[in-house]
Short mmCIF file of C-alpha atoms and ligand atoms in Angstrom, two decimals:
data_model
loop_
_atom_site.label_atom_id
_atom_site.label_comp_id
_atom_site.label_asym_id
_atom_site.label_seq_id
_atom_site.Cartn_x
_atom_site.Cartn_y
_atom_site.Cartn_z
CA UNK A 5 37.38 57.00 34.83
CA UNK A 6 36.00 60.13 36.38
CA UNK A 7 36.82 60.46 40.02
CA UNK A 8 33.78 60.60 42.23
CA UNK A 9 33.54 63.09 45.04
CA UNK A 10 31.74 62.64 48.36
CA UNK A 11 29.01 65.20 47.61
CA UNK A 12 27.08 63.95 50.64
CA UNK A 13 29.75 65.45 52.89
CA UNK A 14 28.93 68.94 51.65
CA UNK A 15 26.41 70.74 53.88
CA UNK A 16 23.84 72.69 51.88
CA UNK A 17 23.46 75.48 54.43
CA UNK A 18 27.18 76.21 54.77
CA UNK A 19 29.37 78.48 52.70
CA UNK A 20 32.77 77.12 51.78
CA UNK A 21 36.02 78.72 50.77
CA UNK A 22 37.88 76.97 47.93
CA UNK A 23 40.25 75.57 50.53
CA UNK A 24 37.46 74.18 52.72
CA UNK A 25 35.60 72.72 49.77
CA UNK A 26 38.74 70.94 48.58
CA UNK A 27 39.32 69.66 52.10
CA UNK A 28 35.80 68.25 52.46
CA UNK A 29 35.94 66.59 49.04
CA UNK A 30 39.48 65.31 49.43
CA UNK A 31 40.67 66.90 46.22
CA UNK A 32 43.21 69.57 45.35
CA UNK A 33 42.27 73.22 45.75
CA UNK A 34 43.23 73.74 42.08
CA UNK A 35 40.50 71.29 41.11
CA UNK A 36 37.87 73.44 42.81
CA UNK A 37 39.34 76.59 41.26
CA UNK A 38 39.17 74.91 37.84
CA UNK A 39 35.52 74.01 38.39
CA UNK A 40 34.75 77.67 39.08
CA UNK A 41 36.86 78.99 36.20
CA UNK A 42 36.08 76.43 33.51
CA UNK A 43 33.30 74.08 34.51
CA UNK A 44 30.49 76.38 35.47
CA UNK A 45 30.57 76.04 39.25
CA UNK A 46 28.95 79.23 40.50
CA UNK A 47 31.25 80.65 43.16
CA UNK A 48 31.48 84.15 44.55
CA UNK A 49 34.75 85.38 43.08
CA UNK A 50 34.14 89.09 43.69
CA UNK A 51 36.46 89.03 46.67
CA UNK A 52 39.02 86.75 48.30
CA UNK A 53 38.72 84.11 49.49
CA UNK A 54 36.38 82.78 46.83
CA UNK A 55 33.21 81.43 48.35
CA UNK A 56 30.94 78.63 47.24
CA UNK A 57 27.55 77.98 48.76
CA UNK A 58 27.14 74.40 49.92
CA UNK A 59 23.93 73.72 48.00
CA UNK A 60 25.48 75.06 44.79
CA UNK A 61 28.50 72.80 45.21
CA UNK A 62 26.27 69.83 46.01
CA UNK A 63 24.19 70.39 42.91
CA UNK A 64 27.31 70.83 40.77
CA UNK A 65 28.76 67.55 42.01
CA UNK A 66 25.48 65.70 41.57
CA UNK A 67 25.31 66.92 38.00
CA UNK A 68 28.93 66.05 37.35
CA UNK A 69 28.55 62.52 38.68
CA UNK A 70 25.30 61.68 36.94
CA UNK A 71 26.94 62.86 33.72
CA UNK A 72 29.93 60.61 34.35
CA UNK A 73 27.64 57.65 34.98
CA UNK A 74 25.80 58.20 31.71
CA UNK A 75 29.05 58.28 29.80
CA UNK A 76 29.37 54.52 29.51
CA UNK A 77 26.09 52.70 28.92
CA UNK A 78 25.92 49.19 30.28
CA UNK A 79 26.30 47.54 26.90
CA UNK A 80 29.16 49.78 25.79
CA UNK A 81 32.81 48.97 26.33
CA UNK A 82 35.71 51.31 26.66
CA UNK A 83 38.24 50.93 23.87
CA UNK A 84 41.76 51.35 25.21
CA UNK A 85 43.21 51.62 21.71
CA UNK A 86 41.20 54.53 20.35
CA UNK A 87 40.01 55.75 23.73
CA UNK A 88 36.29 55.97 23.80
CA UNK A 89 33.00 54.39 24.75
CA UNK A 90 31.99 52.04 21.95
CA UNK A 91 29.01 49.93 21.18
CA UNK A 92 30.44 46.51 20.27
CA UNK A 93 30.95 45.95 16.55
CA UNK A 94 27.93 44.24 15.02
CA UNK A 95 26.26 44.43 18.44
CA UNK A 96 27.79 41.10 19.36
CA UNK A 97 29.83 40.14 22.41
CA UNK A 98 31.06 37.10 24.29
CA UNK A 99 30.46 36.62 27.97
CA UNK A 100 32.64 34.44 30.20
CA UNK A 101 31.56 33.83 33.76
CA UNK A 102 34.57 34.55 35.97
CA UNK A 103 33.23 34.59 39.50
CA UNK A 104 29.86 33.64 40.98
CA UNK A 105 28.58 37.17 40.54
CA UNK A 106 30.54 38.66 37.66
CA UNK A 107 31.98 37.91 34.28
CA UNK A 108 33.94 39.33 31.39
CA UNK A 109 32.32 40.78 28.33
CA UNK A 110 34.53 40.67 25.24
CA UNK A 111 33.71 42.53 22.06
CA UNK A 112 35.37 44.20 19.10
CA UNK A 113 35.73 47.95 18.71
CA UNK A 114 33.74 49.14 15.66
CA UNK A 115 36.20 51.98 15.13
CA UNK A 116 39.61 50.33 15.27
CA UNK A 117 38.87 46.60 15.56
CA UNK A 118 40.68 46.15 18.88
CA UNK A 119 39.40 43.68 21.45
CA UNK A 120 37.57 45.38 24.30
CA UNK A 121 37.00 43.80 27.69
CA UNK A 122 34.59 44.79 30.38
CA UNK A 123 33.77 43.22 33.71
CA UNK A 124 30.04 43.21 34.31
CA UNK A 125 27.86 41.92 37.10
CA UNK A 126 26.04 38.69 36.37
CA UNK A 127 22.84 40.48 37.34
CA UNK A 128 23.44 43.02 34.57
CA UNK A 129 23.82 40.38 31.88
CA UNK A 130 20.12 40.36 30.96
CA UNK A 131 20.16 44.12 30.44
CA UNK A 132 23.22 43.76 28.21
CA UNK A 133 21.57 40.93 26.29
CA UNK A 134 18.63 43.20 25.57
CA UNK A 135 21.00 45.43 23.58
CA UNK A 136 23.54 42.95 22.24
CA UNK A 137 23.71 39.45 20.95
CA UNK A 138 25.73 37.83 23.72
CA UNK A 139 27.34 34.44 23.30
CA UNK A 140 27.90 32.71 26.63
CA UNK A 141 31.28 31.01 26.67
CA UNK A 142 32.49 28.32 28.98
CA UNK A 143 35.13 29.65 31.32
CA UNK A 144 37.39 26.62 31.51
CA UNK A 145 38.22 24.07 28.79
CA UNK A 146 37.90 21.35 31.42
CA UNK A 147 34.25 22.26 31.87
CA UNK A 148 33.69 21.92 28.16
CA UNK A 149 35.06 18.40 27.98
CA UNK A 150 32.99 17.39 31.00
CA UNK A 151 29.70 18.68 29.72
CA UNK A 152 30.06 18.04 26.01
CA UNK A 153 30.51 14.81 24.12
CA UNK A 154 34.05 14.01 23.07
CA UNK A 155 33.26 14.25 19.35
CA UNK A 156 32.23 17.88 19.76
CA UNK A 157 35.57 18.76 21.31
CA UNK A 158 37.34 17.23 18.33
CA UNK A 159 35.10 19.22 16.03
CA UNK A 160 36.11 22.41 17.80
CA UNK A 161 39.77 21.76 17.02
CA UNK A 162 39.13 21.37 13.32
CA UNK A 163 38.81 25.00 12.20
CA UNK A 164 42.44 25.52 13.12
CA UNK A 165 43.66 23.08 10.52
CA UNK A 166 40.99 23.96 8.01
CA UNK A 167 42.41 25.85 5.05
CA UNK A 168 40.24 28.00 2.88
CA UNK A 169 40.13 26.77 -0.71
CA UNK A 170 41.04 29.35 -3.27
CA UNK A 171 38.46 30.01 -5.92
CA UNK A 172 39.73 31.08 -9.33
ZN1 LIG B 20 38.93 51.27 19.22
#
């Protein structure tokens, strides 16, 4: 996950040295130097100490953070096995309510087939359902036996003992 920086603490009208900028943002000075060297942060490096105008830094951070947010769309999961944002295989996922306001989305990685988990807010579920076919699962087996007839529970056990018949 990309670290987020308190861009709101940067004052647009001030000019910061690398040291001061790092201090305000609570990051290492090397991080700020790297932004200037490699990530396109426009600093004045013609003399020491390097100077960065507040509004430039603010804009840079805003850009950086909105980019980080876009990285993982709501209906995508992060695959820990092949390391990347993935749209669930077959656009299907399971959702298990875990708390009153959030639940776990489970899907398969289309690239490597690993199981991906993601905690989403209950209020985001509709948005996810607009993109994926989400199957709502019961959280606890006890709930299932309370709400469903006994015969159905027995039925659910059957696939485990069911053996595929060989053809030919
Ligand atoms: Zn994967």
